[in-house]
Every structure is written in structure tokens, then in C-alpha cells.
Coordinates of C-alpha atoms and ligand atoms in Angstrom, one line a residue:
M29 CA -19.9 -1.6 16.0
P30 CA -16.6 -1.0 15.0
K31 CA -13.2 -1.7 17.8
P32 CA -10.9 1.3 18.7
L33 CA -8.9 2.0 16.1
V34 CA -4.8 1.7 16.3
V35 CA -3.1 4.0 14.1
L36 CA 0.1 3.0 12.0
G37 CA 1.2 5.9 10.3
A38 CA -1.0 8.1 11.9
T39 CA 1.1 11.8 10.3
G40 CA 1.0 10.1 7.0
S41 CA -1.4 10.2 4.0
I42 CA -3.4 7.1 5.1
G43 CA -3.5 7.7 8.7
T44 CA -4.2 11.5 8.5
Q45 CA -7.1 10.3 6.4
T46 CA -8.1 7.2 8.8
L47 CA -8.2 9.9 11.7
E48 CA -11.1 12.3 9.8
V49 CA -13.2 9.3 8.9
A50 CA -12.8 8.0 13.0
R51 CA -13.6 11.6 14.1
R52 CA -16.9 12.4 11.5
L53 CA -17.9 8.2 12.6
G54 CA -17.1 9.0 16.6
L55 CA -15.2 5.9 16.4
P56 CA -12.5 5.9 19.6
V57 CA -9.0 5.7 18.6
A58 CA -7.1 3.8 21.0
A59 CA -3.3 4.3 19.7
V60 CA -1.3 6.7 17.0
A61 CA 1.9 5.8 16.0
A62 CA 4.5 7.8 13.7
Q63 CA 8.0 6.8 12.9
R64 CA 9.3 10.4 13.7
A65 CA 8.6 13.1 16.6
T66 CA 7.2 15.5 14.0
P67 CA 5.1 18.5 15.1
A68 CA 2.4 16.9 12.8
L69 CA 2.6 13.9 15.3
L70 CA 2.1 16.8 18.3
E71 CA -0.6 17.9 16.2
V72 CA -2.3 14.4 16.1
A73 CA -1.6 13.4 20.0
R74 CA -3.0 16.8 21.0
A75 CA -6.5 16.1 18.5
W76 CA -6.8 12.4 20.4
P77 CA -5.9 13.1 23.8
A78 CA -7.2 9.4 24.9
A79 CA -5.2 7.9 22.3
A80 CA -1.5 6.3 23.8
V81 CA 1.3 7.4 21.1
V82 CA 4.2 5.6 19.5
I83 CA 7.3 6.6 18.0
A84 CA 8.9 4.3 15.9
T85 CA 12.4 5.1 16.5
D86 CA 14.5 4.4 19.0
N87 CA 16.0 7.7 19.5
A88 CA 15.5 7.9 23.9
G89 CA 16.5 11.7 23.4
E90 CA 13.7 12.5 20.6
R91 CA 11.5 10.9 22.3
D92 CA 11.8 12.8 26.1
R93 CA 12.2 16.2 24.1
F94 CA 8.4 15.2 22.7
Q95 CA 7.1 13.6 26.0
E96 CA 7.9 17.1 27.4
T97 CA 6.5 19.2 25.1
L98 CA 3.2 16.9 24.7
G99 CA 2.8 16.6 28.5
R100 CA 2.0 12.7 28.6
P101 CA 4.2 9.9 28.2
V102 CA 4.8 8.6 24.7
L103 CA 6.4 4.8 24.0
F104 CA 9.0 4.3 21.5
G105 CA 10.6 2.0 19.2
P106 CA 10.0 -0.5 16.7
E107 CA 8.7 -3.2 19.3
S108 CA 6.2 -0.8 20.7
V109 CA 4.4 -0.6 17.7
V110 CA 4.2 -3.9 17.4
E111 CA 2.7 -4.3 20.7
V112 CA 0.1 -1.7 20.5
A113 CA -1.0 -3.5 17.2
A114 CA -1.1 -6.7 19.2
Q115 CA -3.7 -5.1 22.0
T116 CA -6.4 -7.4 21.9
D117 CA -10.2 -5.9 20.9
S118 CA -8.8 -3.4 18.3
T119 CA -8.8 -2.8 14.9
V120 CA -5.9 -1.8 13.8
I121 CA -4.7 0.7 10.6
N122 CA -1.5 -0.3 9.1
G123 CA -0.3 3.0 7.5
I124 CA 3.0 2.7 7.6
V125 CA 5.2 3.2 4.4
G126 CA 7.4 0.4 2.8
A127 CA 8.2 -3.7 4.8
A128 CA 8.5 -2.2 8.0
G129 CA 5.0 -2.3 7.9
L130 CA 5.6 -6.2 8.6
P131 CA 6.0 -6.9 12.1
A132 CA 3.1 -4.8 12.7
S133 CA 1.1 -6.5 10.6
V134 CA 1.8 -10.1 11.6
A135 CA 1.5 -9.4 15.4
T136 CA -2.1 -7.7 14.6
L137 CA -2.9 -11.2 12.9
E138 CA -1.6 -13.5 15.5
A139 CA -3.6 -11.3 18.2
G140 CA -6.9 -11.9 16.1
N141 CA -7.8 -8.4 15.1
R142 CA -8.8 -6.8 12.2
L143 CA -6.2 -5.5 9.9
A144 CA -7.3 -2.9 8.1
L145 CA -4.0 -3.4 5.6
A146 CA -2.9 0.0 2.9
N147 CA 0.8 -1.2 3.9
K148 CA 0.5 -3.3 0.5
E149 CA 4.3 -4.2 1.6
S150 CA 3.4 -6.4 4.2
L151 CA 1.6 -9.1 1.5
V152 CA 4.1 -8.1 -1.5
A153 CA 7.4 -9.0 1.3
G154 CA 5.7 -11.2 3.1
G155 CA 2.5 -13.0 1.6
E156 CA 3.1 -16.3 3.1
V157 CA 4.1 -15.3 6.5
V158 CA 1.2 -12.8 6.8
L159 CA -1.5 -15.5 5.8
A160 CA -0.1 -17.6 7.8
A161 CA -0.4 -15.4 11.1
A162 CA -3.6 -14.9 10.1
E163 CA -4.7 -18.5 10.0
S164 CA -3.0 -18.9 13.0
G165 CA -4.2 -15.9 14.8
G166 CA -7.7 -16.1 13.9
G167 CA -7.1 -12.1 12.6
E168 CA -9.1 -10.9 9.4
L169 CA -7.7 -8.8 6.8
I170 CA -9.2 -6.1 4.7
P171 CA -7.5 -4.1 2.4
V172 CA -7.6 -0.4 2.3
D173 CA -5.5 -0.3 -1.0
S174 CA -9.0 1.1 -3.2
E175 CA -8.3 -1.8 -6.0
H176 CA -8.4 -4.5 -3.4
S177 CA -11.2 -3.1 -1.6
A178 CA -13.1 -3.1 -4.9
L179 CA -12.3 -6.2 -5.6
F180 CA -13.2 -7.4 -1.8
Q181 CA -16.4 -5.8 -2.3
C182 CA -17.3 -7.7 -5.3
L183 CA -16.4 -10.9 -4.0
V184 CA -18.8 -10.7 -1.0
G185 CA -21.6 -13.3 -1.0
E186 CA -19.3 -14.9 -3.8
V187 CA -18.3 -18.3 -3.6
A188 CA -14.7 -19.9 -4.2
G189 CA -14.1 -21.5 -7.3
S190 CA -16.6 -18.8 -9.0
V191 CA -13.8 -16.2 -9.8
A192 CA -12.2 -16.5 -13.2
R193 CA -9.9 -13.5 -13.3
L194 CA -9.8 -10.7 -11.3
V195 CA -8.7 -7.0 -12.9
L196 CA -7.2 -4.6 -11.6
T197 CA -7.3 -0.9 -12.8
A198 CA -4.5 1.6 -13.5
S199 CA -4.9 5.7 -13.3
G200 CA -1.7 4.5 -15.9
G201 CA 0.2 7.7 -13.4
P202 CA 1.2 11.1 -15.0
F203 CA 3.4 9.7 -17.9
F204 CA 0.4 7.6 -19.6
G205 CA 0.8 8.0 -23.2
R206 CA 4.9 8.4 -23.3
D207 CA 7.4 6.1 -24.8
R208 CA 10.8 5.2 -23.2
S209 CA 12.5 8.2 -25.0
D210 CA 10.5 10.8 -23.4
L211 CA 10.9 9.3 -20.0
A212 CA 14.6 9.3 -19.4
D213 CA 14.2 13.3 -18.7
M214 CA 11.2 13.2 -16.5
T215 CA 11.9 14.4 -12.7
A216 CA 10.5 13.9 -9.2
V217 CA 8.4 16.7 -9.6
D218 CA 6.6 15.4 -12.9
A219 CA 6.3 12.3 -11.3
L220 CA 4.8 13.3 -8.3
A221 CA 1.9 14.9 -9.8
H222 CA -0.9 12.5 -10.1
P223 CA -3.8 12.9 -12.2
T224 CA -6.4 11.2 -10.0
W225 CA -5.2 10.3 -6.7
E226 CA -3.5 12.1 -3.4
M227 CA -1.2 9.9 -2.0
G228 CA 2.4 9.6 -0.4
P229 CA 5.7 10.2 -2.2
R230 CA 6.6 6.5 -2.8
V231 CA 3.3 5.1 -3.8
T232 CA 2.8 8.2 -6.5
V233 CA 6.6 7.8 -8.1
D234 CA 5.6 3.7 -8.4
S235 CA 2.7 4.8 -10.0
A236 CA 4.5 6.4 -12.7
T237 CA 6.7 3.8 -13.3
L238 CA 3.5 1.8 -12.7
M239 CA 5.6 -0.7 -10.1
N240 CA 2.4 0.2 -8.0
K241 CA 0.6 -1.5 -10.4
G242 CA 3.0 -4.3 -10.3
L243 CA 3.2 -4.7 -6.0
E244 CA -0.7 -4.4 -6.4
V245 CA -0.7 -7.8 -8.6
I246 CA 1.8 -9.5 -6.1
E247 CA -0.3 -8.0 -3.1
A248 CA -4.2 -9.4 -4.9
H249 CA -2.5 -12.5 -5.7
H250 CA -1.9 -13.1 -1.7
L251 CA -5.2 -11.7 -1.0
F252 CA -7.7 -13.4 -2.9
G253 CA -5.8 -16.9 -3.5
I254 CA -5.7 -16.3 -7.1
D255 CA -3.0 -17.5 -9.5
Y256 CA -0.9 -14.5 -11.4
E257 CA -2.7 -16.2 -14.5
A258 CA -5.7 -14.9 -13.9
I259 CA -4.9 -11.1 -13.0
D260 CA -4.9 -8.5 -15.7
V261 CA -4.1 -5.4 -15.5
I262 CA -6.2 -2.4 -17.3
V263 CA -5.9 1.2 -17.7
H264 CA -8.6 3.2 -16.8
R265 CA -7.4 6.5 -17.0
Q266 CA -11.1 8.2 -14.7
S267 CA -10.0 6.1 -11.8
I268 CA -13.5 5.8 -11.5
V269 CA -13.8 1.9 -11.7
H270 CA -11.6 0.8 -9.0
S271 CA -11.1 -2.8 -9.7
L272 CA -13.1 -5.9 -11.7
V273 CA -14.2 -9.6 -10.6
E274 CA -14.9 -11.8 -13.7
F275 CA -16.7 -14.8 -13.1
V276 CA -16.7 -18.0 -14.7
D277 CA -20.8 -17.9 -15.7
G278 CA -19.3 -14.6 -18.1
S279 CA -20.5 -12.0 -15.5
S280 CA -18.3 -9.6 -14.2
K281 CA -18.5 -7.3 -11.0
A282 CA -17.1 -3.8 -10.5
Q283 CA -17.0 -1.8 -8.2
L284 CA -17.2 2.5 -8.7
G285 CA -16.7 5.3 -7.1
E286 CA -14.8 9.1 -7.0
P287 CA -10.9 8.7 -6.0
D288 CA -10.9 9.2 -2.4
M289 CA -9.5 7.0 -0.2
R290 CA -11.7 7.6 2.1
V291 CA -14.1 5.3 1.1
P292 CA -12.5 2.2 1.1
I293 CA -11.0 3.2 4.5
Q294 CA -14.2 3.7 5.8
Y295 CA -15.4 0.3 4.5
A296 CA -12.2 -1.6 6.2
L297 CA -13.0 -0.2 9.3
T298 CA -16.9 -0.9 9.1
Y299 CA -17.4 -3.9 7.1
P300 CA -19.6 -5.8 7.0
D301 CA -21.8 -2.5 7.5
R302 CA -21.7 0.7 5.2
L303 CA -22.2 4.4 7.0
A304 CA -22.8 7.4 5.9
G305 CA -20.3 9.0 3.8
T306 CA -19.2 12.4 2.6
L307 CA -18.6 12.2 -1.4
P308 CA -21.6 13.6 -3.6
P309 CA -23.7 10.8 -5.4
L310 CA -21.8 9.2 -8.4
D311 CA -22.8 10.9 -11.7
L312 CA -22.0 8.8 -14.5
A313 CA -24.1 10.8 -16.9
D314 CA -21.6 12.5 -19.9
R315 CA -18.4 11.1 -17.9
P316 CA -16.9 8.5 -20.3
L317 CA -15.2 5.6 -18.9
E318 CA -12.4 4.4 -20.9
F319 CA -9.7 1.9 -20.8
H320 CA -6.6 0.8 -22.3
T321 CA -4.0 -1.9 -22.6
P322 CA -0.8 -1.5 -20.6
D323 CA 2.4 -0.1 -22.0
R324 CA 4.6 -3.0 -20.9
D325 CA 7.8 -2.0 -23.3
S326 CA 7.9 1.9 -21.9
F327 CA 6.6 0.7 -18.3
P328 CA 8.3 -2.6 -17.8
A329 CA 8.1 -2.8 -13.8
L330 CA 4.6 -4.2 -14.0
D331 CA 6.0 -7.6 -15.9
L332 CA 8.8 -7.4 -13.6
A333 CA 6.7 -7.3 -10.7
F334 CA 4.6 -10.1 -12.3
E335 CA 7.3 -12.3 -12.8
A336 CA 9.4 -12.1 -9.0
G337 CA 5.4 -12.8 -8.0
R338 CA 5.4 -16.3 -10.2
R339 CA 9.1 -16.9 -8.9
G340 CA 7.8 -16.8 -5.5
G341 CA 9.9 -16.8 -2.0
S342 CA 12.2 -14.1 -1.1
A343 CA 12.1 -12.4 -5.2
P344 CA 8.8 -10.0 -4.2
A345 CA 10.5 -8.5 -1.3
I346 CA 13.6 -7.8 -2.8
L347 CA 11.8 -6.3 -5.8
N348 CA 9.5 -4.0 -3.2
A349 CA 13.4 -3.3 -1.4
A350 CA 15.1 -2.5 -4.0
D351 CA 12.2 0.1 -5.7
E352 CA 11.6 1.2 -2.2
I353 CA 15.9 2.5 -2.6
A354 CA 15.9 3.4 -6.1
V355 CA 12.1 6.1 -5.3
E356 CA 14.2 7.5 -2.6
A357 CA 17.4 8.3 -4.7
F358 CA 15.0 9.5 -7.8
I359 CA 13.3 11.7 -5.8
D360 CA 16.4 13.0 -3.9
G361 CA 17.8 13.6 -8.1
R362 CA 20.6 10.8 -7.3
I363 CA 19.3 8.7 -10.1
G364 CA 16.9 9.3 -13.3
F365 CA 13.4 8.0 -14.0
L366 CA 14.4 4.9 -16.3
E367 CA 17.2 4.0 -13.9
I368 CA 14.1 3.1 -10.9
V369 CA 13.3 0.1 -13.1
E370 CA 16.6 -0.7 -13.9
I371 CA 18.0 -0.8 -10.3
V372 CA 15.7 -3.0 -9.4
E373 CA 15.8 -5.4 -12.0
R374 CA 19.8 -5.6 -11.1
T375 CA 19.0 -6.0 -7.5
L376 CA 17.1 -9.2 -7.9
E377 CA 19.6 -10.7 -9.9
A378 CA 21.9 -9.6 -7.6
V379 CA 20.8 -11.0 -4.0
P380 CA 20.2 -14.6 -3.8
H381 CA 16.9 -15.8 -3.5
R382 CA 15.2 -18.1 -0.9
E383 CA 12.5 -19.4 1.2
L384 CA 10.7 -17.1 3.1
E385 CA 9.0 -18.8 6.9
T386 CA 9.1 -15.9 9.3
V387 CA 9.4 -12.2 9.6
A388 CA 13.0 -12.3 10.4
D389 CA 13.9 -14.0 6.7
V390 CA 11.1 -11.7 5.0
L391 CA 13.3 -8.7 6.5
S392 CA 16.8 -10.1 5.8
A393 CA 15.5 -10.2 2.7
D394 CA 14.6 -7.1 2.6
G395 CA 17.9 -5.7 4.3
D396 CA 19.9 -7.6 1.9
A397 CA 18.3 -6.0 -1.0
R398 CA 18.3 -2.5 -0.1
T399 CA 22.3 -2.6 0.5
M400 CA 23.1 -4.0 -2.8
A401 CA 20.7 -1.6 -4.3
L402 CA 22.2 1.7 -2.2
S403 CA 25.5 0.5 -3.2
M404 CA 24.4 0.4 -7.2
I405 CA 22.9 3.7 -6.8
S406 CA 26.5 4.7 -5.1
G407 CA 28.2 3.2 -8.1
S408 CA 30.1 0.9 -5.6
C409 CA 28.8 -2.5 -7.3
Ligands
MG23 MG1 -4.3 1.2 -5.0

């Protein structure tokens, strides 16, 4: 039976779908956390009257007003998020957006809890730190990202050393098939129209640049301990094959399903069990599944991420932070689509690289990259 859930990022896309799964499966929810005291959080808090409510912002006034409206005590500040994640005997689903999710991931694993990880930035920016926390605390790391859930499911029952290659599928995003000259004029409205998956704004824009897939390559490297040389990406427009594992004997396994995040979320909560879901049976008749080589010239983010991953140390943290800032600027209309990756590349060159041993090291590399990327965007650099 799954343990009580701690839902971090409870009002976001992953959090909302997790609560839906929890409701349907009758799972208890111990705590819900969100960045801000929004009407959406109020609704969640009222729907789960037994759950502790956490607001990550450290604005006491905001907390007081929210507490009064809700009529029950509310925890606040980033350290409260970490505290609820470290509550023993919980399953923590981390749906926080960005590197801000790292301290909670580490606390979850150090406390020996299961971490259902949707915050890919935890592994991208702080891979070594997160893995060390799992090692020392005995926590269990189950991926929620659909591709990594697919790889994880394909690897159940397999022994180490039998894997030849991991192949991550990419939808290709809304700009598949376009070349660089077309991409310059793309707006946030264009980029936010994802063909198959419904996701938050950052990951949707990251899908348009292919940066999302690049971050997922780094995530897969850490999760499964596979060298970058043995990780590949293939474009699959239909998003039915969620990823593949190729084994040394030439056999490949793939995991398939309709694109619906509630499936990997539920699996991460119930693993190793499988409980009934809500999707209709997968009908593949007359449904062509196509695969294409990614266009690495039009979408240079992919190779940039591979490069940062191979470089290791603070490079992936810098890549991720600069991208987060650049995507925000793109959504706000301050920079063009092609500039997203340019800013990331220039930030990687400008911020000194170093080794990362602690959460503080990761957050400091993250902060340096943000400052640099912001100053580039505002034109002062
Ligand atoms: Mg994904």
C-alpha cells in the first residue's frame, strides 16, 4: 500500500494530476506545498482538509492572509518545504519547477523516503548530490518524467551490464520540421502549443527548443548510470512509444501508452504494483508510429546539453539555470526564440565551472548562472 503522499508543487501540472490520482486510488495526502498563496492552493487545501499546507515563499504577510482565509495553520518558507519532504514514511512527489526543487529531493532521499521525481532539475543540476543522498539515507528514487518512467519500466527485472543503449523519444515539439530561418520569428504563443503533451509553460518551451530532451539525457545518465555515449534521442511525433532500452543481445524493449502523465505518476506511487488506471486500451491498429533523426542544426540545444553533461561538475546546473531564465524572458517577449539557446551557450562560457559536492554548491552555481543570464538579457553584458 502506498505511503501517505507529500505533494510538492501541488498547484502545478504534475501536482494537480497527482492529487487526481490520489483521489481516485484513495491514497492519503499528508502535505501539499506550493510556491505562492494562490486561489488554486486554497482550493487544494480545502479539498484535502487533513493535509498540512505549505507555502514556499517566506512572506509572512502572505501566509497570514492565506491562513485567515483558509481557517487552519499554514507552514511557510523554503525550509518548511524541506521539513515536510523529510517526514518519515512518506512518498514525496516533487513537482516543483526548476532547481528550487533540489533541497526537497535531497531531504526526501536522506530521510529514506520514496521520491517520485518529476523535478528533473534536481538530477540535471545536482545529479551527484542527489545520488549521494539516496545512498546515505536509503531513499528510493522513482522517475515520473514519462521517458524515464518508460526506461525504468523496461529495466525492471534486468541485470546491470545488460544495457547497450538508452533511446529517449522526443515529440519534436511544435516546431518539428522547421529550419533555423523559420524559427527566428516564433513567439511564446507558437511555442506553447505542444502537439501531444499538456505540461507547464517552461517544459513546453523547452520541448520546442529540444532543451527538454537535452535535460532528460542528463537526467537519464544519472538515474540509470549510463554513459552519454550510450544514450540516444529519436523523434517520435505520436508520443506513444515513451522510450526504449536496447540490450547487449540485440533485443530492445519499449514502453508504450497514450501520452498522459497520470500513468507515470501513478506507477511511481504504486511501484512495484500496478493498479487499475483510467485510460482506454491502447489501440494501435491503423495508427502509424514514425521515428526521425533529430535536426541538431535547427535545434542546437540538444548537443549543448550533451556537451554540458559530459563536462559534468557545475556545467549542467549552469545550463539548466540559464535556460530557466532565458525561457522566462522568451515567454515575457523580452528575447526571441533563437536567443534562448544563445543565452544558455554564452552563460556556459561565461560562468566559471567547478565541482559540486553539496546542495549549497549546486545552488550557488545555479545563482551565478541566473545572474549572468539575466545581465545578458538586459543587455548589460
Ligand atoms: Mg519528459
